[in-house]
Amino acid sequence: FCGPPKTVPHASLRLNKQYNVGQVLHFKCQSGYDKGPLTSGTRTCKKVNGKIIWTPLNMRCTNDSS
């Protein structure tokens, strides 16, 4: 199992109690914020070299008006 993932500023995620290996999370920017181009809002729970980790998230939610 993966533990709870780190949160992203201005993004929402429905949290579960446990996360299985292979589970994919979809982060969504909150209203008024936009996901930058060429970024992915997903993370996957993976087993790498015997460790269970979340894949990195390169998403950043920015304010539309800036």
Tab-separated table of C-alpha atoms in Angstrom:
chain	number	residue	atom	x	y	z
A	1	PHE	CA	0.000	0.000	0.000
A	2	CYS	CA	1.026	3.617	-0.566
A	3	GLY	CA	0.411	6.074	2.248
A	4	PRO	CA	-1.637	9.246	1.722
A	5	PRO	CA	-0.121	11.364	-1.055
A	6	LYS	CA	1.183	14.889	-0.530
A	7	THR	CA	-1.344	17.543	-1.396
A	8	VAL	CA	-0.958	20.145	-4.143
A	9	PRO	CA	-1.630	23.853	-3.414
A	10	HIS	CA	-5.009	24.932	-4.843
A	11	ALA	CA	-5.812	21.387	-6.016
A	12	SER	CA	-8.361	18.961	-4.671
A	13	LEU	CA	-8.265	15.196	-4.358
A	14	ARG	CA	-10.712	12.709	-2.952
A	15	LEU	CA	-8.766	10.863	-0.258
A	16	ASN	CA	-9.207	7.172	0.502
A	17	LYS	CA	-8.139	5.244	3.580
A	18	GLN	CA	-5.640	3.093	1.676
A	19	TYR	CA	-4.066	3.101	-1.764
A	20	ASN	CA	-3.166	-0.082	-3.602
A	21	VAL	CA	-0.127	-0.510	-5.848
A	22	GLY	CA	-1.200	0.448	-9.367
A	23	GLN	CA	-3.798	2.957	-8.181
A	24	VAL	CA	-3.840	6.234	-10.095
A	25	LEU	CA	-4.881	9.533	-8.480
A	26	HIS	CA	-6.266	12.421	-10.498
A	27	PHE	CA	-5.673	15.873	-9.026
A	28	LYS	CA	-7.967	18.704	-10.070
A	29	CYS	CA	-7.263	22.430	-9.755
A	30	GLN	CA	-9.776	24.372	-7.713
A	31	SER	CA	-12.098	26.918	-9.279
A	32	GLY	CA	-10.177	30.007	-10.445
A	33	TYR	CA	-6.933	28.052	-10.844
A	34	ASP	CA	-5.541	26.483	-13.957
A	35	LYS	CA	-3.201	23.556	-14.539
A	36	GLY	CA	-0.201	24.705	-16.535
A	37	PRO	CA	0.474	23.350	-20.029
A	38	LEU	CA	2.479	20.144	-20.358
A	39	THR	CA	1.706	19.077	-16.807
A	40	SER	CA	-0.037	15.940	-15.680
A	41	GLY	CA	-2.501	15.859	-12.811
A	42	THR	CA	-1.974	12.167	-12.068
A	43	ARG	CA	0.143	10.162	-9.636
A	44	THR	CA	0.480	6.395	-9.508
A	45	CYS	CA	1.241	4.131	-6.566
A	46	LYS	CA	4.183	1.955	-7.733
A	47	LYS	CA	6.624	-0.580	-6.388
A	48	VAL	CA	10.188	0.445	-7.327
A	49	ASN	CA	13.237	-1.503	-6.080
A	50	GLY	CA	11.146	-3.084	-3.335
A	51	LYS	CA	9.840	0.293	-2.115
A	52	ILE	CA	6.246	1.403	-2.606
A	53	ILE	CA	6.146	5.039	-3.695
A	54	TRP	CA	3.986	7.633	-5.419
A	55	THR	CA	5.210	8.766	-8.833
A	56	PRO	CA	6.197	12.482	-8.846
A	57	LEU	CA	3.536	15.043	-9.670
A	58	ASN	CA	4.609	17.869	-11.960
A	59	MET	CA	1.319	19.747	-11.764
A	60	ARG	CA	1.070	23.323	-10.584
A	61	CYS	CA	-2.226	25.163	-10.181
A	62	THR	CA	-1.900	28.856	-11.000
A	63	ASN	CA	-4.352	31.713	-10.699
A	64	ASP	CA	-5.997	32.565	-14.043
A	65	SER	CA	-5.869	36.324	-13.487
A	66	SER	CA	-2.079	36.537	-13.058
